[in-house]
Amino acid sequence: MTIEEPRDAATDERDDAITARATLFVGATQVVTCEGPARARRGGEMADAGIRRGVSVAVAGGRIAAVGDQSVLERTYPGAEVVECGGRVLAPGWVDSHTHAIFGRPRADEQELRAAGVDYLEIARRGGGIHASVRDLRERSDDALHALALGRLRRLAAYGTTTVEIKSGYGLTVEDELRTLAVIRRLAATLPMRLVPTWLGAHEIPLEARATPAARNRYVQMLVHEMLPRVAAGGLARFADVFCEPGVFTLDETRTILTAARAAGLLLKLHADELAPGGGAELAASLGATSADHLGAVTAAGIAALAGSGTVATLLPGTMLFLGRRTQAPARELIEAGAAIALATDFNPGTSPTPNLPLVLTLGVSQLRLSVAEAVIAATVNGAAALGLAEAIGQIAPGFSADLALYDVEDVRELPYWYGDRRCVGSWVRGKPCSQFDLAIT
Ligand SMILES: [Zn+2]
């Protein structure tokens, strides 16, 4: 479909045209509503996922119309299509707010190298890492990138994900970054999922710009003065993101790029404090970024800055697991300080090639020590907030987009429990089927 903006008249009209007939979802053991304020849930607010038993859900015009007693809804919406949930769990579709889903070949070779003790920098020195994906993407046609991403995004959808943020960042030239964003736009028109594009021209300093400080500076200036204006003029991205990390982009470079992006009308994200503390979280908060992502090495000052700001802390525990790290982001400290946490896959070819968001919930509970409700809120309401969409998606409550997923479990706690398993049997975006398996619809 298209990039979702907060509700407006045009969206209402389009959604009304999509679904003239109402749909009732009946017979779920639990409806995980996540109902509450249409904004990021912070601290203790994350402890309640709004689980209701014995209720049905009415969808009309692509939106949630009502949640309540089945017989009442049947009288209110006579002739509605009925989806029999069959004693399973109905939840908001997952919002995967951090992926790098446009890439060429998988980098399976690097996993064994890491196991053998070859570290990230040495892999990069051998021509692997992000630079390998950059070389690969530059050689592929738009059609090839589109076809690869289409299959991969359908895999994300198969786990119940209905909204996916996708970053550019494997092009690192004006032409290759713009065509990556154009591929995302084309995917959004092809797939029923909701896609949110992010410009990440500052993913890495490309090899051709690393020889001298002057060449590096020219790359940063090119991002600000050539690439960004083209991205903004084409309306190709909702967010700008920078990999702010010691050894990648400095705090000053990050501030320069994101300040320009904000002035150009883009919302902001940062890859911050992933492996080493560098002040990224504090910078994200001071710039009013929508999210600061990774935070594996965030400091106490960074935690305080995020807790005192509107910036969502997006945690990516799958990445730390896949890299074989023993540490994880300090989720409990962030929640106890009053920050808002989101969970995402970081789906990418180098450090987190999983399409499985429920598996990330498992890691949220077992590695980050979140409750199930906190993990669910982190992947719905707070994922939506991390995309500036908390007013439109992430809740099963009247007025929200009917982005839903049905799971073959009787209790929401089984979602992180059956870890790695695919329990999603169907999903819907704006009330229309997105991913469907063995579901009986009458
Ligand atoms: Zn990332």
Short mmCIF file of C-alpha atoms and ligand atoms in Angstrom, two decimals:
data_model
loop_
_atom_site.label_atom_id
_atom_site.label_comp_id
_atom_site.label_asym_id
_atom_site.label_seq_id
_atom_site.Cartn_x
_atom_site.Cartn_y
_atom_site.Cartn_z
CA MET A 1 0.00 0.00 0.00
CA THR A 2 1.33 3.45 0.70
CA ILE A 3 3.20 5.15 3.47
CA GLU A 4 0.80 5.68 6.33
CA GLU A 5 0.36 9.20 7.54
CA PRO A 6 -1.65 10.05 10.61
CA ARG A 7 -5.36 9.91 9.87
CA ASP A 8 -6.70 12.50 7.47
CA ALA A 9 -9.64 12.92 5.12
CA ALA A 10 -7.85 11.41 2.12
CA THR A 11 -6.89 8.30 4.10
CA ASP A 12 -10.45 7.95 5.39
CA GLU A 13 -11.83 8.08 1.87
CA ARG A 14 -9.37 5.53 0.57
CA ASP A 15 -10.03 3.14 3.46
CA ASP A 16 -13.78 3.44 3.05
CA ALA A 17 -13.38 2.44 -0.58
CA ILE A 18 -11.29 -0.59 0.40
CA THR A 19 -13.84 -2.28 2.65
CA ALA A 20 -17.46 -1.37 2.18
CA ARG A 21 -18.60 -4.47 4.07
CA ALA A 22 -17.85 -4.85 7.76
CA THR A 23 -15.91 -7.82 9.12
CA LEU A 24 -16.34 -9.43 12.54
CA PHE A 25 -13.48 -11.32 14.16
CA VAL A 26 -15.14 -13.75 16.58
CA GLY A 27 -14.14 -16.67 18.78
CA ALA A 28 -10.67 -15.59 19.93
CA THR A 29 -9.61 -16.81 23.40
CA GLN A 30 -7.80 -13.51 23.91
CA VAL A 31 -7.84 -10.20 22.09
CA VAL A 32 -4.59 -8.38 22.84
CA THR A 33 -5.90 -4.83 22.41
CA CYS A 34 -2.88 -2.77 23.61
CA GLU A 35 -5.58 -0.13 24.13
CA GLY A 36 -4.52 3.11 25.75
CA PRO A 37 -3.06 6.49 24.92
CA ALA A 38 -2.12 6.96 21.23
CA ARG A 39 1.54 7.62 22.04
CA ALA A 40 4.62 5.76 23.25
CA ARG A 41 4.04 3.91 26.55
CA ARG A 42 6.77 4.77 29.02
CA GLY A 43 8.11 2.99 32.09
CA GLY A 44 5.33 1.30 34.06
CA GLU A 45 2.76 2.04 31.34
CA MET A 46 4.29 -0.81 29.32
CA ALA A 47 3.10 -3.41 31.84
CA ASP A 48 -0.48 -3.56 30.49
CA ALA A 49 -1.18 -5.04 27.05
CA GLY A 50 -4.95 -4.68 27.43
CA ILE A 51 -5.73 -8.40 27.12
CA ARG A 52 -9.46 -9.10 26.90
CA ARG A 53 -11.32 -12.41 26.89
CA GLY A 54 -14.71 -13.18 25.38
CA VAL A 55 -14.81 -10.19 23.06
CA SER A 56 -15.16 -9.82 19.30
CA VAL A 57 -13.75 -7.15 17.02
CA ALA A 58 -15.69 -5.26 14.32
CA VAL A 59 -13.80 -3.78 11.38
CA ALA A 60 -15.37 -1.30 8.98
CA GLY A 61 -13.82 0.98 6.41
CA GLY A 62 -10.40 -0.49 7.08
CA ARG A 63 -10.50 0.54 10.74
CA ILE A 64 -11.37 -0.99 14.07
CA ALA A 65 -15.00 0.02 14.61
CA ALA A 66 -15.70 -1.66 17.94
CA VAL A 67 -14.48 -4.24 20.45
CA GLY A 68 -17.20 -5.96 22.44
CA ASP A 69 -19.81 -8.65 22.84
CA GLN A 70 -20.30 -10.80 19.72
CA SER A 71 -24.11 -10.71 19.76
CA VAL A 72 -24.14 -6.92 20.09
CA LEU A 73 -21.68 -6.52 17.21
CA GLU A 74 -23.70 -8.95 15.05
CA ARG A 75 -26.78 -6.77 15.56
CA THR A 76 -24.82 -3.59 14.85
CA TYR A 77 -23.21 -4.97 11.69
CA PRO A 78 -25.78 -7.27 10.05
CA GLY A 79 -24.45 -9.10 7.00
CA ALA A 80 -20.84 -8.65 8.07
CA GLU A 81 -18.21 -11.10 6.90
CA VAL A 82 -17.19 -13.33 9.82
CA VAL A 83 -13.65 -14.48 10.55
CA GLU A 84 -13.77 -17.38 13.02
CA CYS A 85 -10.68 -17.10 15.20
CA GLY A 86 -11.19 -20.65 16.49
CA GLY A 87 -9.95 -20.28 20.06
CA ARG A 88 -6.75 -18.55 19.01
CA VAL A 89 -5.18 -15.20 19.96
CA LEU A 90 -5.86 -12.01 17.99
CA ALA A 91 -3.36 -9.15 18.33
CA PRO A 92 -2.31 -5.98 16.55
CA GLY A 93 0.06 -6.73 13.66
CA TRP A 94 3.69 -6.33 14.70
CA VAL A 95 5.41 -3.06 13.85
CA ASP A 96 9.01 -3.85 12.90
CA SER A 97 10.52 -0.39 13.21
CA HIS A 98 14.14 -1.14 12.23
CA THR A 99 15.20 -3.16 9.17
CA HIS A 100 17.69 -3.02 6.31
CA ALA A 101 15.58 -5.21 4.02
CA ILE A 102 16.95 -4.09 0.63
CA PHE A 103 20.09 -6.11 -0.02
CA GLY A 104 21.53 -8.64 -2.42
CA ARG A 105 23.26 -11.83 -1.40
CA PRO A 106 23.16 -13.22 2.13
CA ARG A 107 26.50 -12.97 4.01
CA ALA A 108 26.40 -16.47 5.46
CA ASP A 109 30.19 -16.79 5.11
CA GLU A 110 30.79 -14.18 7.82
CA GLN A 111 29.00 -16.15 10.51
CA GLU A 112 31.58 -18.94 10.47
CA LEU A 113 34.41 -16.42 10.40
CA ARG A 114 33.02 -14.81 13.56
CA ALA A 115 32.71 -18.21 15.22
CA ALA A 116 36.38 -18.81 14.40
CA GLY A 117 37.26 -15.62 16.23
CA VAL A 118 37.60 -13.18 13.32
CA ASP A 119 36.16 -9.90 14.55
CA TYR A 120 33.98 -7.34 12.78
CA LEU A 121 36.86 -5.01 11.84
CA GLU A 122 38.94 -7.85 10.42
CA ILE A 123 35.96 -9.08 8.36
CA ALA A 124 35.58 -5.54 7.02
CA ARG A 125 39.32 -5.40 6.23
CA ARG A 126 38.90 -8.57 4.15
CA GLY A 127 36.21 -6.84 2.10
CA GLY A 128 33.25 -8.22 4.04
CA GLY A 129 30.71 -6.47 6.24
CA ILE A 130 28.65 -3.51 5.01
CA HIS A 131 31.12 -2.91 2.17
CA ALA A 132 30.40 -6.35 0.73
CA SER A 133 26.67 -5.55 0.62
CA VAL A 134 27.44 -2.15 -0.93
CA ARG A 135 29.49 -3.73 -3.76
CA ASP A 136 26.74 -6.28 -4.30
CA LEU A 137 23.85 -3.78 -4.38
CA ARG A 138 25.62 -1.46 -6.79
CA GLU A 139 25.89 -4.34 -9.28
CA ARG A 140 22.24 -5.40 -9.10
CA SER A 141 19.34 -4.08 -11.14
CA ASP A 142 16.32 -2.45 -9.52
CA ASP A 143 14.22 -5.40 -10.64
CA ALA A 144 16.57 -7.87 -8.96
CA LEU A 145 16.52 -5.90 -5.70
CA HIS A 146 12.74 -5.65 -5.84
CA ALA A 147 12.32 -9.40 -6.41
CA LEU A 148 14.68 -10.32 -3.54
CA ALA A 149 13.01 -7.92 -1.10
CA LEU A 150 9.52 -9.05 -2.10
CA GLY A 151 10.22 -12.63 -1.01
CA ARG A 152 11.97 -11.55 2.14
CA LEU A 153 9.23 -9.14 3.23
CA ARG A 154 6.63 -11.87 2.71
CA ARG A 155 8.62 -13.92 5.21
CA LEU A 156 8.40 -11.06 7.71
CA ALA A 157 4.64 -10.91 7.10
CA ALA A 158 4.33 -14.65 7.72
CA TYR A 159 5.27 -14.06 11.37
CA GLY A 160 2.53 -11.46 11.90
CA THR A 161 4.38 -8.30 10.94
CA THR A 162 2.16 -5.78 9.17
CA THR A 163 4.34 -2.64 9.23
CA VAL A 164 8.02 -2.58 8.31
CA GLU A 165 10.46 0.31 8.37
CA ILE A 166 13.12 -0.17 5.68
CA LYS A 167 16.39 1.74 5.45
CA SER A 168 18.53 2.41 2.45
CA GLY A 169 22.28 2.38 3.15
CA TYR A 170 23.89 -0.24 0.92
CA GLY A 171 24.24 2.16 -2.01
CA LEU A 172 26.26 5.07 -0.58
CA THR A 173 26.14 7.03 -3.85
CA VAL A 174 23.38 9.46 -4.82
CA GLU A 175 22.18 7.18 -7.59
CA ASP A 176 22.28 3.94 -5.58
CA GLU A 177 20.62 5.41 -2.49
CA LEU A 178 17.85 7.02 -4.56
CA ARG A 179 17.15 3.83 -6.44
CA THR A 180 17.07 1.85 -3.17
CA LEU A 181 14.41 4.23 -1.87
CA ALA A 182 12.55 3.94 -5.18
CA VAL A 183 12.56 0.15 -4.79
CA ILE A 184 11.00 0.56 -1.33
CA ARG A 185 8.31 2.79 -2.84
CA ARG A 186 7.61 0.17 -5.50
CA LEU A 187 7.43 -2.58 -2.87
CA ALA A 188 4.94 -0.49 -0.90
CA ALA A 189 2.72 -0.39 -3.98
CA THR A 190 3.10 -4.15 -4.52
CA LEU A 191 2.69 -5.59 -1.03
CA PRO A 192 -0.30 -5.30 1.30
CA MET A 193 2.08 -4.50 4.18
CA ARG A 194 2.66 -0.95 5.34
CA LEU A 195 6.23 0.12 4.56
CA VAL A 196 8.03 3.14 6.02
CA PRO A 197 11.15 4.30 4.13
CA THR A 198 14.24 5.67 5.86
CA TRP A 199 17.21 7.33 4.18
CA LEU A 200 20.47 5.95 5.61
CA GLY A 201 23.05 7.40 3.26
CA ALA A 202 25.16 7.74 6.41
CA HIS A 203 25.30 3.99 7.05
CA GLU A 204 29.07 3.86 6.54
CA ILE A 205 31.85 5.89 4.96
CA PRO A 206 32.22 4.17 1.55
CA LEU A 207 35.63 2.68 0.71
CA GLU A 208 36.25 5.30 -1.99
CA ALA A 209 35.92 8.10 0.60
CA ARG A 210 38.14 6.67 3.33
CA ALA A 211 41.62 7.52 2.05
CA THR A 212 41.94 10.97 3.66
CA PRO A 213 40.06 13.18 6.14
CA ALA A 214 39.28 15.50 3.23
CA ALA A 215 37.67 12.68 1.24
CA ARG A 216 35.63 11.69 4.29
CA ASN A 217 34.49 15.26 4.77
CA ARG A 218 33.54 15.48 1.09
CA TYR A 219 31.28 12.43 1.57
CA VAL A 220 29.50 14.06 4.54
CA GLN A 221 29.11 17.31 2.57
CA MET A 222 27.78 15.35 -0.39
CA LEU A 223 25.18 13.68 1.87
CA VAL A 224 23.96 17.05 3.13
CA HIS A 225 24.16 19.13 -0.05
CA GLU A 226 23.48 16.63 -2.86
CA MET A 227 21.85 13.44 -1.65
CA LEU A 228 19.52 14.80 1.07
CA PRO A 229 17.93 17.47 -1.17
CA ARG A 230 17.16 14.81 -3.80
CA VAL A 231 15.66 12.46 -1.19
CA ALA A 232 13.54 15.24 0.29
CA ALA A 233 12.41 16.66 -3.06
CA GLY A 234 11.32 13.21 -4.21
CA GLY A 235 9.40 12.55 -1.00
CA LEU A 236 11.30 9.26 -0.90
CA ALA A 237 11.81 8.93 2.87
CA ARG A 238 9.91 9.64 6.07
CA PHE A 239 13.04 9.35 8.24
CA ALA A 240 16.75 10.14 8.07
CA ASP A 241 19.07 7.89 10.05
CA VAL A 242 22.82 7.97 10.79
CA PHE A 243 25.11 5.20 12.07
CA CYS A 244 26.56 7.20 14.97
CA GLU A 245 29.25 5.02 16.51
CA PRO A 246 32.96 5.32 17.32
CA GLY A 247 34.69 4.32 14.07
CA VAL A 248 31.70 5.12 11.85
CA PHE A 249 30.08 8.60 11.93
CA THR A 250 31.18 10.96 14.70
CA LEU A 251 28.80 12.91 16.92
CA ASP A 252 29.60 16.11 15.02
CA GLU A 253 29.01 14.51 11.63
CA THR A 254 25.79 12.95 12.89
CA ARG A 255 24.57 16.31 14.21
CA THR A 256 25.40 18.01 10.90
CA ILE A 257 23.56 15.43 8.80
CA LEU A 258 20.50 15.11 11.03
CA THR A 259 20.11 18.85 11.58
CA ALA A 260 20.02 19.29 7.81
CA ALA A 261 17.58 16.39 7.46
CA ARG A 262 15.26 17.88 10.07
CA ALA A 263 15.34 21.22 8.24
CA ALA A 264 14.43 19.36 5.05
CA GLY A 265 11.29 17.99 6.74
CA LEU A 266 12.43 14.48 7.63
CA LEU A 267 11.92 12.83 11.01
CA LEU A 268 15.05 11.53 12.72
CA LYS A 269 16.50 8.22 13.86
CA LEU A 270 19.97 7.27 15.08
CA HIS A 271 21.95 4.07 15.30
CA ALA A 272 23.32 4.96 18.73
CA ASP A 273 25.73 3.38 21.23
CA GLU A 274 25.49 -0.06 19.60
CA LEU A 275 28.81 -1.59 20.64
CA ALA A 276 30.64 1.29 22.33
CA PRO A 277 29.31 4.32 24.25
CA GLY A 278 29.63 7.48 22.16
CA GLY A 279 26.96 9.92 23.32
CA GLY A 280 24.53 8.87 20.59
CA ALA A 281 21.55 8.50 22.94
CA GLU A 282 22.11 11.98 24.37
CA LEU A 283 22.39 13.43 20.86
CA ALA A 284 19.18 11.67 19.78
CA ALA A 285 17.31 13.15 22.73
CA SER A 286 18.71 16.65 22.17
CA LEU A 287 17.79 16.60 18.46
CA GLY A 288 14.25 15.43 19.19
CA ALA A 289 14.81 12.20 17.26
CA THR A 290 11.80 9.89 17.03
CA SER A 291 13.98 6.93 18.07
CA ALA A 292 17.49 5.97 19.17
CA ASP A 293 18.27 2.41 18.13
CA HIS A 294 20.52 -0.43 19.43
CA LEU A 295 21.81 1.11 22.74
CA GLY A 296 23.80 -1.99 23.72
CA ALA A 297 26.43 0.26 25.29
CA VAL A 298 24.26 3.20 26.40
CA THR A 299 25.54 4.99 29.51
CA ALA A 300 23.63 6.13 32.61
CA ALA A 301 23.64 9.64 31.15
CA GLY A 302 22.20 8.29 27.90
CA ILE A 303 19.46 6.43 29.77
CA ALA A 304 18.57 9.60 31.69
CA ALA A 305 18.51 11.62 28.48
CA LEU A 306 16.16 9.17 26.73
CA ALA A 307 13.89 8.93 29.79
CA GLY A 308 13.61 12.70 29.86
CA SER A 309 12.79 13.01 26.16
CA GLY A 310 10.18 11.88 23.66
CA THR A 311 12.70 9.64 21.91
CA VAL A 312 11.82 5.93 21.81
CA ALA A 313 14.63 3.50 22.76
CA THR A 314 14.52 0.80 20.07
CA LEU A 315 16.27 -2.39 21.16
CA LEU A 316 17.48 -5.10 18.77
CA PRO A 317 18.41 -8.14 20.89
CA GLY A 318 18.58 -10.45 17.85
CA THR A 319 21.64 -8.58 16.63
CA MET A 320 23.56 -9.10 19.88
CA LEU A 321 22.57 -12.77 19.90
CA PHE A 322 23.63 -13.33 16.28
CA LEU A 323 26.95 -11.54 16.82
CA GLY A 324 27.64 -13.81 19.78
CA ARG A 325 27.77 -10.93 22.24
CA ARG A 326 27.30 -11.68 25.91
CA THR A 327 25.72 -8.31 26.67
CA GLN A 328 22.36 -6.78 25.84
CA ALA A 329 20.91 -3.28 26.06
CA PRO A 330 19.87 -2.34 29.63
CA ALA A 331 16.14 -2.68 29.03
CA ARG A 332 15.08 -2.81 32.67
CA GLU A 333 17.13 0.25 33.56
CA LEU A 334 15.56 2.12 30.64
CA ILE A 335 12.03 1.14 31.72
CA GLU A 336 12.69 1.88 35.37
CA ALA A 337 14.03 5.31 34.39
CA GLY A 338 10.74 5.94 32.55
CA ALA A 339 11.86 5.50 28.94
CA ALA A 340 9.76 3.96 26.16
CA ILE A 341 11.16 0.78 24.61
CA ALA A 342 10.47 -0.67 21.17
CA LEU A 343 11.65 -4.06 19.89
CA ALA A 344 12.59 -4.74 16.26
CA THR A 345 14.39 -7.37 14.19
CA ASP A 346 17.16 -5.22 12.62
CA PHE A 347 16.59 -7.58 9.63
CA ASN A 348 19.81 -7.25 7.60
CA PRO A 349 22.30 -9.50 5.80
CA GLY A 350 25.22 -9.11 8.18
CA THR A 351 24.20 -9.00 11.81
CA SER A 352 20.53 -10.04 12.09
CA PRO A 353 19.10 -12.01 9.16
CA THR A 354 15.89 -13.06 10.95
CA PRO A 355 12.40 -12.18 9.69
CA ASN A 356 10.91 -13.50 12.95
CA LEU A 357 9.64 -10.74 15.24
CA PRO A 358 8.03 -13.14 17.76
CA LEU A 359 11.54 -14.59 18.23
CA VAL A 360 12.69 -11.08 19.12
CA LEU A 361 9.91 -11.05 21.74
CA THR A 362 11.40 -14.26 23.14
CA LEU A 363 14.77 -12.51 23.42
CA GLY A 364 13.01 -9.52 24.95
CA VAL A 365 11.71 -11.74 27.74
CA SER A 366 14.68 -14.09 28.20
CA GLN A 367 17.58 -11.70 27.53
CA LEU A 368 16.19 -8.24 28.29
CA ARG A 369 13.98 -9.45 31.19
CA LEU A 370 10.83 -7.84 29.88
CA SER A 371 7.41 -9.12 30.89
CA VAL A 372 5.33 -10.53 28.02
CA ALA A 373 3.10 -7.45 28.15
CA GLU A 374 6.13 -5.14 27.94
CA ALA A 375 7.50 -7.10 24.98
CA VAL A 376 4.12 -6.98 23.20
CA ILE A 377 3.74 -3.23 23.76
CA ALA A 378 7.33 -2.77 22.54
CA ALA A 379 6.51 -4.46 19.23
CA THR A 380 3.12 -2.78 18.67
CA VAL A 381 2.31 0.61 20.24
CA ASN A 382 5.93 1.58 20.83
CA GLY A 383 7.07 0.28 17.44
CA ALA A 384 4.39 2.52 15.96
CA ALA A 385 5.62 5.43 18.10
CA ALA A 386 9.16 4.77 16.84
CA LEU A 387 7.76 5.46 13.36
CA GLY A 388 5.66 8.47 14.39
CA LEU A 389 2.51 6.41 13.74
CA ALA A 390 1.17 5.82 17.26
CA GLU A 391 -2.05 7.62 16.39
CA ALA A 392 -2.78 5.31 13.46
CA ILE A 393 -1.57 1.77 14.22
CA GLY A 394 -0.55 -0.58 17.04
CA GLN A 395 -3.85 -0.93 18.93
CA ILE A 396 -7.09 -2.87 18.55
CA ALA A 397 -9.21 0.08 19.54
CA PRO A 398 -11.86 2.13 17.72
CA GLY A 399 -10.40 4.41 15.07
CA PHE A 400 -7.11 2.56 14.63
CA SER A 401 -6.23 0.92 11.35
CA ALA A 402 -7.39 -2.70 11.27
CA ASP A 403 -3.85 -4.14 11.18
CA LEU A 404 -4.30 -7.52 12.84
CA ALA A 405 -2.60 -10.88 13.27
CA LEU A 406 -4.05 -14.20 14.45
CA TYR A 407 -1.86 -16.77 16.22
CA ASP A 408 -2.39 -20.47 16.76
CA VAL A 409 -1.95 -20.24 20.54
CA GLU A 410 -4.48 -19.99 23.36
CA ASP A 411 -2.59 -17.49 25.48
CA VAL A 412 -0.43 -14.54 24.46
CA ARG A 413 2.35 -15.82 26.75
CA GLU A 414 2.82 -18.71 24.31
CA LEU A 415 4.07 -16.32 21.61
CA PRO A 416 7.52 -15.82 23.17
CA TYR A 417 7.34 -19.32 24.70
CA TRP A 418 7.28 -21.42 21.47
CA TYR A 419 10.46 -19.72 20.46
CA GLY A 420 11.42 -19.69 16.81
CA ASP A 421 8.10 -21.29 15.83
CA ARG A 422 5.76 -19.64 13.37
CA ARG A 423 2.33 -19.51 15.00
CA CYS A 424 0.81 -16.77 12.84
CA VAL A 425 -2.06 -18.16 10.75
CA GLY A 426 -3.29 -14.92 9.23
CA SER A 427 -2.82 -11.17 9.16
CA TRP A 428 -4.70 -8.15 7.84
CA VAL A 429 -3.71 -4.61 6.95
CA ARG A 430 -6.47 -1.99 6.84
CA GLY A 431 -8.86 -4.92 7.23
CA LYS A 432 -7.61 -6.57 4.02
CA PRO A 433 -5.81 -9.93 4.04
CA CYS A 434 -2.04 -9.54 4.20
CA SER A 435 -0.63 -12.99 4.96
CA GLN A 436 -3.02 -15.97 5.09
CA PHE A 437 -2.40 -19.59 5.90
CA ASP A 438 -4.87 -22.20 7.12
CA LEU A 439 -7.60 -19.81 8.18
CA ALA A 440 -11.30 -20.51 7.78
CA ILE A 441 -13.20 -17.42 6.65
CA THR A 442 -16.98 -17.65 6.28
ZN ZN B 1 20.42 -1.01 11.73
#
